[in-house]
Short mmCIF file of C-alpha atoms and ligand atoms in Angstrom, two decimals:
data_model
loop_
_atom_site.label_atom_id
_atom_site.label_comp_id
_atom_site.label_asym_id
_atom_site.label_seq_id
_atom_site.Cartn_x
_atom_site.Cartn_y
_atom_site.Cartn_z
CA UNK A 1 107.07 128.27 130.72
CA UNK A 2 105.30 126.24 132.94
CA UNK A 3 105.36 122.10 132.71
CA UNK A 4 102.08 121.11 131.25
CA UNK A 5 100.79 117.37 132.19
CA UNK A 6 100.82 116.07 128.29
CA UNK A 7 98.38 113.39 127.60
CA UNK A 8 99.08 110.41 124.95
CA UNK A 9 96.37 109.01 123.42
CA UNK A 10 95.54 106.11 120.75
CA UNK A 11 94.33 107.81 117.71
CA UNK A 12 91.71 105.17 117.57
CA UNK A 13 90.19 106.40 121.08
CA UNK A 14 87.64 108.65 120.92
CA UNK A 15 88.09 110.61 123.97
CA UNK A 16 91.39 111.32 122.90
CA UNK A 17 90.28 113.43 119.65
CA UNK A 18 88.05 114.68 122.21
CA UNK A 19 90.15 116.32 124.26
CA UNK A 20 92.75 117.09 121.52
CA UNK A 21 89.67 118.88 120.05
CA UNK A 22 89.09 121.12 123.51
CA UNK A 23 92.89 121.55 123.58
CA UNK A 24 92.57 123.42 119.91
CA UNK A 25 89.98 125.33 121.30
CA UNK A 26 91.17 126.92 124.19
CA UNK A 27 94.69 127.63 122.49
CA UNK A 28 96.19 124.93 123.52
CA UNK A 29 98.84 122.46 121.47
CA UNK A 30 98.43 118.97 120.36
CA UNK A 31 100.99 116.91 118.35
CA UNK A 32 99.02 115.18 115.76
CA UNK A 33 99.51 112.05 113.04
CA UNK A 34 99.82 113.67 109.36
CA UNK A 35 100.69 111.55 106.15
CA UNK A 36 104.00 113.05 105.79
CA UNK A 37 105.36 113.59 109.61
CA UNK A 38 103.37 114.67 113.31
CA UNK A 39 102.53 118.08 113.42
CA UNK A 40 102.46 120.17 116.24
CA UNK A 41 99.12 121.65 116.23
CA UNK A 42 97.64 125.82 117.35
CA UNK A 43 94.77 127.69 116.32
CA UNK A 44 96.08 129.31 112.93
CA UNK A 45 94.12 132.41 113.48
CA UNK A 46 94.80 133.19 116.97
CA UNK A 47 98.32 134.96 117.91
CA UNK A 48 98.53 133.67 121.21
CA UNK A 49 98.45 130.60 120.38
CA UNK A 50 100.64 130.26 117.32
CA UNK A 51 103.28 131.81 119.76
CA UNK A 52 103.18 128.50 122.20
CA UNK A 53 104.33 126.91 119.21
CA UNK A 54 107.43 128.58 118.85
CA UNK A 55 107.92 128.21 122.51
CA UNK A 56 107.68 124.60 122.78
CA UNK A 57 109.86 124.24 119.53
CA UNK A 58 112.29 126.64 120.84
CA UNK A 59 111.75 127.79 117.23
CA UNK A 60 113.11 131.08 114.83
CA UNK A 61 110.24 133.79 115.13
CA UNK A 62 110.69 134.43 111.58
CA UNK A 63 110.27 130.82 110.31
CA UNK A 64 105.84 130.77 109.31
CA UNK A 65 103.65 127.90 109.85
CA UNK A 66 101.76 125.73 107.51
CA UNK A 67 97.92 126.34 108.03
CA UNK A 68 96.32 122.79 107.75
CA UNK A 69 92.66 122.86 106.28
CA UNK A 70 90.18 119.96 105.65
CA UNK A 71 88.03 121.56 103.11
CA UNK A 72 89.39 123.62 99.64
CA UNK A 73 86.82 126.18 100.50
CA UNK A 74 89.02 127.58 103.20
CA UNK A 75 91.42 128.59 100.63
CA UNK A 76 89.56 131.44 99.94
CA UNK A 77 89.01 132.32 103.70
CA UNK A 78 92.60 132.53 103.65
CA UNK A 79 94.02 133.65 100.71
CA UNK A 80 93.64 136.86 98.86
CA UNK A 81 94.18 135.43 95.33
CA UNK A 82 93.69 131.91 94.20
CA UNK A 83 95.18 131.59 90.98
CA UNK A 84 94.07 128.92 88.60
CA UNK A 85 97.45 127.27 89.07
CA UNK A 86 96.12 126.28 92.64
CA UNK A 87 92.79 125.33 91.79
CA UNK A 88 94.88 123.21 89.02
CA UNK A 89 97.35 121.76 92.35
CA UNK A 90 94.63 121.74 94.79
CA UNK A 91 92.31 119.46 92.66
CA UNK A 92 95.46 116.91 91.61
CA UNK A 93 96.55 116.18 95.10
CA UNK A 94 94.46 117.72 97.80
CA UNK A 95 94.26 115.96 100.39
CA UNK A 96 97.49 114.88 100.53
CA UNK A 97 101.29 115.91 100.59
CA UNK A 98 101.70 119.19 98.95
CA UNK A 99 101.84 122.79 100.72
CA UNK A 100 101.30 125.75 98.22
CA UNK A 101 101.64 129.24 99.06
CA UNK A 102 99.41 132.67 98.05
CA UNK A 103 99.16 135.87 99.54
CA UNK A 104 97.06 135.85 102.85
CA UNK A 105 94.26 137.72 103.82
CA UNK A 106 94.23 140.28 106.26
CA UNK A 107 92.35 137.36 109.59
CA UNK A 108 95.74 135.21 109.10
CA UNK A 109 97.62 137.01 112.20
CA UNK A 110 101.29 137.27 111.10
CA UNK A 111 102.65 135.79 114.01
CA UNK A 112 101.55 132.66 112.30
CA UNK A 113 103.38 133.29 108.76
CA UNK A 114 106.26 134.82 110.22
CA UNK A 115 105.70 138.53 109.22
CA UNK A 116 105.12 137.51 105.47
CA UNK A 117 102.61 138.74 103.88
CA UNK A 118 101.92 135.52 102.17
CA UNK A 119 100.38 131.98 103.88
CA UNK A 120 101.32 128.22 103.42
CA UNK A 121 98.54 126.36 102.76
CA UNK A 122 97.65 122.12 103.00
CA UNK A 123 94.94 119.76 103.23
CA UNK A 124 96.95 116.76 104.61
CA UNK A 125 95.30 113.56 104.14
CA UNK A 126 95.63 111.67 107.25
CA UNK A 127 92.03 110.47 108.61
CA UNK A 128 93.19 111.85 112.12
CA UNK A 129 94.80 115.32 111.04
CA UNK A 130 91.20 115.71 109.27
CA UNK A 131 89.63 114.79 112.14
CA UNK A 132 90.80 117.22 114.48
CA UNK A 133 90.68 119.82 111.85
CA UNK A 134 86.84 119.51 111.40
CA UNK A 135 85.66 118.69 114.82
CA UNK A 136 87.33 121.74 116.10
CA UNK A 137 85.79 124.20 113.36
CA UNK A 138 89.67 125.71 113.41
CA UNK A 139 91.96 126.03 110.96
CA UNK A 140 95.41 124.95 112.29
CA UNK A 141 98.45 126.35 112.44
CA UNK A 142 101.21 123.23 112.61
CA UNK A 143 105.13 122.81 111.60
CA UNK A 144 106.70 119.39 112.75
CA UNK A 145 106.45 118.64 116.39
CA UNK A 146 110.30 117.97 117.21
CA UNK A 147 112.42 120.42 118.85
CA UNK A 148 113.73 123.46 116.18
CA UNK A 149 116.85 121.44 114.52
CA UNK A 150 115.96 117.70 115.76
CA UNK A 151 115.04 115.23 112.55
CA UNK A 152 111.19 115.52 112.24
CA UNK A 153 108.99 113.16 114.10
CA UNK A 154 107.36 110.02 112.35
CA UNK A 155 106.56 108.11 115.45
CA UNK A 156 104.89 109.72 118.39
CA UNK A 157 107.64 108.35 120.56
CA UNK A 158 109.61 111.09 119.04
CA UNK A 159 106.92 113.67 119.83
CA UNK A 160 106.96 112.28 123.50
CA UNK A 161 111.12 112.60 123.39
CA UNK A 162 111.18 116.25 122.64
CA UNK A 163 107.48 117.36 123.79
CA UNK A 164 106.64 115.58 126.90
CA UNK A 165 105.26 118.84 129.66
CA UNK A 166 105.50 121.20 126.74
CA UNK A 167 102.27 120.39 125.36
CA UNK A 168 99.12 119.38 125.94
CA UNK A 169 98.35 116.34 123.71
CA UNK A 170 100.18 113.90 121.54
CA UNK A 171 97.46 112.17 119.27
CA UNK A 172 99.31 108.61 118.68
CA UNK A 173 98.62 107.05 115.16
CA UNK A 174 101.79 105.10 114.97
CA UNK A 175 104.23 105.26 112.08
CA UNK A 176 103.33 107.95 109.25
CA UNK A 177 103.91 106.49 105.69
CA UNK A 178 105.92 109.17 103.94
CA UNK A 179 108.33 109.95 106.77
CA UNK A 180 109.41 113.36 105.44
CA UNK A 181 107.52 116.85 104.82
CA UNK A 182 105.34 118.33 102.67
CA UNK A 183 106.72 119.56 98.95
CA UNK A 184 106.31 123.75 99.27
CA UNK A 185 105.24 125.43 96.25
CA UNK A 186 104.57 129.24 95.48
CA UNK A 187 102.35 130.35 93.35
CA UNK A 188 102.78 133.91 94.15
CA UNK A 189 105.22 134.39 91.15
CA UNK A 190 104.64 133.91 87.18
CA UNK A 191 105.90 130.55 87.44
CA UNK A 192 105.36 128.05 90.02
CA UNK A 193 108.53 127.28 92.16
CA UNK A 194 109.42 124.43 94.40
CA UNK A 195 110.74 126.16 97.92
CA UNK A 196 111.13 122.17 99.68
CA UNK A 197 111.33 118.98 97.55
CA UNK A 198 108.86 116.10 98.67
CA UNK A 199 107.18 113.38 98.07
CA UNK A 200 105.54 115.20 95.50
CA UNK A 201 107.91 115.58 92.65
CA UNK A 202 108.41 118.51 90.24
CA UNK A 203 107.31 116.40 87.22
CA UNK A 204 104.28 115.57 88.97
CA UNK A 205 103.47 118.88 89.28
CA UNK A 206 105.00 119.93 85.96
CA UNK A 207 102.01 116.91 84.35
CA UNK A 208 99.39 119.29 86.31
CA UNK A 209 100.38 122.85 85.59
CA UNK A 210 102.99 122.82 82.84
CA UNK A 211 106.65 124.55 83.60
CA UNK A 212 107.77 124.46 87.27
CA UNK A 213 111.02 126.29 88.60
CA UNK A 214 113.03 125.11 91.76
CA UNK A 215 114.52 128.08 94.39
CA UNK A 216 117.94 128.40 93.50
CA UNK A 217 119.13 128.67 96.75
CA UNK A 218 117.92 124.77 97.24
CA UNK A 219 120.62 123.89 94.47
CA UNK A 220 123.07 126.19 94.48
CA UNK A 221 125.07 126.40 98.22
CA UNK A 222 125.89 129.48 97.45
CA UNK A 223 125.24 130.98 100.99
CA UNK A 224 124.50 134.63 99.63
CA UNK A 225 120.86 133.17 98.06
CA UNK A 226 118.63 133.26 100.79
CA UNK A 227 115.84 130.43 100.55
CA UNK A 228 112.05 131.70 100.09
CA UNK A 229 111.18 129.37 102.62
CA UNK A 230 112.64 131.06 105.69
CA UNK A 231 112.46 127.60 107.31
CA UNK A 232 115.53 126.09 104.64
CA UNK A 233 117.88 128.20 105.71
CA UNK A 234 118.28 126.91 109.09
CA UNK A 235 119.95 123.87 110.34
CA UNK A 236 118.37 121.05 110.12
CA UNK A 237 117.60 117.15 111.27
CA UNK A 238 121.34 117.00 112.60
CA UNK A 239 122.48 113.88 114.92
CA UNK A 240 124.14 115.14 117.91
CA UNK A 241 127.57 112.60 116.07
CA UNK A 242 129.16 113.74 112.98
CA UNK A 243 127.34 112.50 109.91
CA UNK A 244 129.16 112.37 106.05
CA UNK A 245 127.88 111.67 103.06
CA UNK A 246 130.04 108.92 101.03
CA UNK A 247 128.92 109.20 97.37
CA UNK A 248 130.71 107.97 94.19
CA UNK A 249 129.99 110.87 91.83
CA UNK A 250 130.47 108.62 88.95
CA UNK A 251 127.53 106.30 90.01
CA UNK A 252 124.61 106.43 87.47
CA UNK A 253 122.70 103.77 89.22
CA UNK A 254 120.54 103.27 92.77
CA UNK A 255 123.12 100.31 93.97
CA UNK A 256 126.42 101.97 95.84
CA UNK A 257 129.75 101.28 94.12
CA UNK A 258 132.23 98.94 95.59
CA UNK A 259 134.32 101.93 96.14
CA UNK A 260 131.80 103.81 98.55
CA UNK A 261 131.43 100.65 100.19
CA UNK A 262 135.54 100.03 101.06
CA UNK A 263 135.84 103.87 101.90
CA UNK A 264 132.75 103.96 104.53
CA UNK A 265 134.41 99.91 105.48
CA UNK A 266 138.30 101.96 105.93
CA UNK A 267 136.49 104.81 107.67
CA UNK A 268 134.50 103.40 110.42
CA UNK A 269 137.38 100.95 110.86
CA UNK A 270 139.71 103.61 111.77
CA UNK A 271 137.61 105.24 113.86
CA UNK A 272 136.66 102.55 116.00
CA UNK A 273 140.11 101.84 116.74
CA UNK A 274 140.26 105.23 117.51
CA UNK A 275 137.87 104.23 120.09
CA UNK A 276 134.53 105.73 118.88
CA UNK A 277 131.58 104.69 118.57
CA UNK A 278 130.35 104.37 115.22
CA UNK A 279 127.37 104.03 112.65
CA UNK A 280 126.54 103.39 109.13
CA UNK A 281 123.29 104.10 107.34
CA UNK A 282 123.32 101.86 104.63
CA UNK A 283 120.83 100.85 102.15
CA UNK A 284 118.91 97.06 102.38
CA UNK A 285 121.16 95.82 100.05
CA UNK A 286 124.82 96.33 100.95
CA UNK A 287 124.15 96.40 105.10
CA UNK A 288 125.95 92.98 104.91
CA UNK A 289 128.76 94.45 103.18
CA UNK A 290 129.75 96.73 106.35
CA UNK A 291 131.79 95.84 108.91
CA UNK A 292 131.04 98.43 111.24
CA UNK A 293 129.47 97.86 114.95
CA UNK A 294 126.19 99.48 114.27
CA UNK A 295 124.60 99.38 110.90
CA UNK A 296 121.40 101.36 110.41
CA UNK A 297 119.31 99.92 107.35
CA UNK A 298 117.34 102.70 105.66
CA UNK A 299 115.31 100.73 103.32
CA UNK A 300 115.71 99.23 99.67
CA UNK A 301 117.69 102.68 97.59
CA UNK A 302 116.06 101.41 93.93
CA UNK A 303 113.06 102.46 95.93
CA UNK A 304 112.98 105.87 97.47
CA UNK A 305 109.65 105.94 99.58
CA UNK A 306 111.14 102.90 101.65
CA UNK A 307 114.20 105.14 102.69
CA UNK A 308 112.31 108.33 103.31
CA UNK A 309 110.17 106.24 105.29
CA UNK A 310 112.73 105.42 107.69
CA UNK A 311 114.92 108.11 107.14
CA UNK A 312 114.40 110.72 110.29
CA UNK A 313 114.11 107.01 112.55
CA UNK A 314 117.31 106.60 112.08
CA UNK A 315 118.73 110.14 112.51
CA UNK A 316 116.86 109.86 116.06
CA UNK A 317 118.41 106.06 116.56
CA UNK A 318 122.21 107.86 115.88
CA UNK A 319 121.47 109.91 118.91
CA UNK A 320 120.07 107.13 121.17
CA UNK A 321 122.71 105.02 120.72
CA UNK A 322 125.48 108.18 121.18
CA UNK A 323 127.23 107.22 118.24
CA UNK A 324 130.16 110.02 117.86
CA UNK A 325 130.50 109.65 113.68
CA UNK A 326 128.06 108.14 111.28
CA UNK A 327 128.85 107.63 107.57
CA UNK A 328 125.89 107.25 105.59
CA UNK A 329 125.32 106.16 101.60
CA UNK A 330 123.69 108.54 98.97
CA UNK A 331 120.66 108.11 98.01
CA UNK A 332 120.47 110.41 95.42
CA UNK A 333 118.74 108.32 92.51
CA UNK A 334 115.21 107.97 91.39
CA UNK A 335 112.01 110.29 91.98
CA UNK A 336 112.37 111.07 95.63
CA UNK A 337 116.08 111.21 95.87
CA UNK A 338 116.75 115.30 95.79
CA UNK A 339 113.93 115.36 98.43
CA UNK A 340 116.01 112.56 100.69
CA UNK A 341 119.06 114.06 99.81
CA UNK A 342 117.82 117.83 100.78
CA UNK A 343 117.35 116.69 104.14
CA UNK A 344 120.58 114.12 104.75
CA UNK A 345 122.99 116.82 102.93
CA UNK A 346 120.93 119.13 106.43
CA UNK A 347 121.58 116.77 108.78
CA UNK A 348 124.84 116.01 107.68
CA UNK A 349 125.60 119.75 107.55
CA UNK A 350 126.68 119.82 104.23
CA UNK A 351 129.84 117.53 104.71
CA UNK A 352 130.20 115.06 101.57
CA UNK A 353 133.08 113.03 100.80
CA UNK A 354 133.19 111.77 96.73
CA UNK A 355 135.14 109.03 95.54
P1 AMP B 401 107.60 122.67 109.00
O1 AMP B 401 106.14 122.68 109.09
O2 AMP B 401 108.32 122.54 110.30
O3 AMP B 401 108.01 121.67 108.00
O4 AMP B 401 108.03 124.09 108.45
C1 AMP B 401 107.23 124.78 107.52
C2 AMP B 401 108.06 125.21 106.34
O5 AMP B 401 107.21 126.00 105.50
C3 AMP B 401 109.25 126.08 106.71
O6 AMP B 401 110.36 125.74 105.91
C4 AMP B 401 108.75 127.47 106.36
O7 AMP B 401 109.80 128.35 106.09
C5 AMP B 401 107.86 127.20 105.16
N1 AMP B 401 106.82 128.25 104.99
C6 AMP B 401 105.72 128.42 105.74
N2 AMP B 401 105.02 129.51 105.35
C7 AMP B 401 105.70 130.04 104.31
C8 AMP B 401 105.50 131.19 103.47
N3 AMP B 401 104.47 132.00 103.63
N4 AMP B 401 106.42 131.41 102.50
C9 AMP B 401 107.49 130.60 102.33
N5 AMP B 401 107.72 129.50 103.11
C10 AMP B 401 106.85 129.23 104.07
MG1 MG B 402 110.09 121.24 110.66
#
């Protein structure tokens, strides 16, 4: 593939949405602001250029795309049944955080859903993601715009570290507020089921549309259940150091026992007199606890937006500083916490130590 000249604009500067808009248009890519993380941005409908996403991801051919729409009347461009379960969905928190999924209709090429015959739908709410999806009359076709298996960008200085010549526009609108994806729901079954935890919870969506179900693969690590999202199976958000989980399995509350605080204290202590270089990710409240060299904060763990928020930051920080082994908290408590810990139990490829 040949290096493309990728242009960084302001999100506030109008020639920037501009050209972002001719990029669309001519089946180009642009890396794009959303609510939950940046997307990385193709003409849904057209082939060609769904396939430059995959290229500049270096991502699985079999893993679909989210199409991105700014108006619930492309729904039914899209889909081949809308079931009153997503007009229930769509109407609670459209725009806004939540991906559902329905079968698709025959103009949705499937070199944008991965050979499924079913499409992931979402009307994000960020002004700029809106933007780009009505001024270009498109509907677009846009995972996260890291690198397949990098943490998930929610600064476009991580678009620029894995995108830079791969693209051809990186619409900057600083920090995203919910720092990790969209909650995936199908509604092609008899009962709704949660493929990826989010921001949106399952009793949010059980207040809307009554009993919800969660893919047992996403619970159970039983490697033999294959995820319905093609996308959860892979490897994930990993640092290029070894991350572990510390959790006390005992612990009822947010606040980390004394006892996951002495292990990670033991742990990193050994290894830097090993001679490593080390990290912790540690929650607001116990960083001063730690006595290791490098403490990452991740935000306040009675209050799981803040550490979702900063979450993928500080996967990405691991690697800049070339820490070799990182030893993180749980944050497994409170509304958010099996979304957080879905994608630190990735990155930290499964490995958990319990005290
Ligand atoms: P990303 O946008 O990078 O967060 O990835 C999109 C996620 O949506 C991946 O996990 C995909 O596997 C999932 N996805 C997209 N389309 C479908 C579909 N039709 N059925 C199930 N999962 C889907
Ligand atoms: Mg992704």
């Amino acid at each position: 593939m040949s290096e493309l000249n990728t242009k960084i604009y302001k999100q506030d500067d109008d020639s920037g949405i501009a050209k972002a808009v001719k990029a669309l248009q001519s089946d180009g890519l642009v890396a794009f602001p959303t609510e939950t993380v940046y997307g990385l941005g193709a003409n849904a409908l057209k082939e060609d250029a769904a396939a430059k996403i995959y290229a500049a991801k270096g991502r699985p051919s079999d893993n679909p795309l989210i199409v991105h729409i700014a108006d619930t009347k492309a729904v039914y461009d899209l889909a081949s049944e809308v079931p009153e379960t997503a007009t229930m969905l769509m109407e609670a928190f459209w725009p806004g955080p939540l991906t559902i999924i329905l079968p698709k209709k025959n103009i949705v090429p499937d070199g944008t859903t991965g050979g499924l015959k079913t499409v992931a739908i979402r009307m994000p709410s960020h002004p700029v993601a809106l933007s780009l999806i009505k001024e270009s009359g498109l509907y677009i076709a846009a995972p996260s715009a890291n690198t397949s298996g990098r943490p998930s960008p929610t600064e476009a200085s991580h678009v620029a570290e894995d995108m830079m010549g791969k693209i051809d526009v990186i619409l900057d609108g600083g920090a995203v507020g919910i720092g990790i994806e969209s909650t995936i729901v199908d509604l092609t079954g008899d009962i709704p089921t949660i493929l990826r935890p989010g921001f949106i919870t399952k009793s949010m969506l059980e207040k809307i549309v009554g009993p919800v179900k969660i893919d047992p693969a996403l619970i159970n690590p039983d490697p033999s259940l294959r995820p319905k999202a093609p996308g959860m199976k892979y490897t994930h958000y990993a640092p290029k150091g070894e991350l572990t989980i510390v959790e006390d399995k005992n612990q009822t509350k947010a606040t980390t026992s004394d006892k996951v605080i002495s292990l990670i204290n033991q742990l990193t202590s050994e290894k830097e007199a090993e001679g490593y270089k080390v990290a912790v990710i540690a929650s607001e409240d116990n960083a001063p606890l730690y006595t290791c060299n490098h403490i990452l904060i991740a935000g306040d763990s009675s209050k799981g937006e803040t550490v979702a928020a900063k979450l993928y930051a500080i996967l990405r920080k691991c690697d800049s500083l070339e820490v070799e082994y990182i030893y993180s908290e749980a944050f497994n408590k409170g509304e958010l916490g099996s979304a957080i810990m879905n994608r630190l139990l990735k990155a930290a490829g499964q490995r958990v130590i319990q005290v």
